[in-house]
Amino acid sequence: IHGVGTYWLEVCQDLPDLDVAFVPVGGGSGVCAAITVLKALRPATRIVGVQAENAPAVYHSWSSRQLCETDSAQTFADGLATRVAFELPFHIMQDGLDAMVLVSEDDMRQAIVRLLRTTHNLAEGAGAAALAAAWTLRESLAGQKVVMVLSGGNIDLETLRWVLSQD
């Protein structure tokens, strides 16, 4: 968690007036790093966790305030494919997350294409999840300074073909 927190220090230096941070949530280390750093240095920043609709264990745990498990995690976003919420990240998220949202497989697929077209960066499903959430909420974010974590380029050719063939 602390190691991942170093990039949030850089975010704080570059964006001192950040309003909202969108962070993909798998096991929770990335979002816990955001909570640890942003709540200490920029407490007014809202932190939004993002999970796949098809792998919502952490979302359900956070929403119900108790550890939950799902029977499956059928998402192409491997980094979000968790069936169980882990205890330490769960407790940190309970105190530090301002919101948590779910994104569909199609939302993430469209975000991969959008990133590729506009930034020329190739992201895997989990890496594009934050953009998928922010894009869905874009009208409510107008005029705010928003950061999204773009992590992971571990997309195989078969998945990339599927992503692009749906566009």
Coordinates of C-alpha atoms in Angstrom, one line a residue, residues 3-24 30 33-39 41-43 45-47 145-151:
G3 CA 4.7 1.7 -2.2
V4 CA 1.8 2.4 -4.4
G5 CA 1.3 5.6 -2.5
T6 CA 4.3 7.2 -4.0
Y7 CA 2.5 8.1 -7.2
W8 CA -0.3 9.8 -5.2
L9 CA 2.4 12.0 -3.8
E10 CA 3.3 13.0 -7.3
V11 CA -0.4 13.6 -8.1
C12 CA -0.6 15.9 -5.1
Q13 CA 2.5 17.8 -6.3
D14 CA 1.1 18.2 -9.8
L15 CA -2.5 18.8 -8.9
P16 CA -2.7 20.6 -5.6
D17 CA -6.4 21.5 -6.2
L18 CA -7.6 18.1 -7.1
D19 CA -11.4 17.5 -6.6
V20 CA -12.0 13.8 -7.4
A21 CA -9.8 10.7 -7.9
F22 CA -11.2 7.6 -9.6
V23 CA -9.3 4.4 -8.7
P24 CA -9.9 0.9 -9.9
G30 CA -4.2 1.0 -5.0
A33 CA -2.8 4.0 -1.2
A34 CA -4.9 6.9 -2.6
I35 CA -6.9 7.1 0.7
T36 CA -3.7 7.1 2.8
V37 CA -2.0 9.9 0.8
L38 CA -4.9 12.0 -0.4
K39 CA -6.8 12.0 2.9
L41 CA -2.5 15.8 2.2
R42 CA -5.7 16.7 0.4
P43 CA -8.6 15.7 2.7
T45 CA -10.4 15.3 -2.4
R46 CA -13.2 12.8 -3.0
I47 CA -12.0 9.3 -3.7
K145 CA -10.4 18.7 -11.5
V146 CA -10.4 14.9 -11.9
V147 CA -7.7 12.3 -12.0
M148 CA -8.1 8.8 -13.1
V149 CA -5.6 6.0 -12.6
L150 CA -4.6 4.4 -15.9
S151 CA -2.8 1.3 -14.8

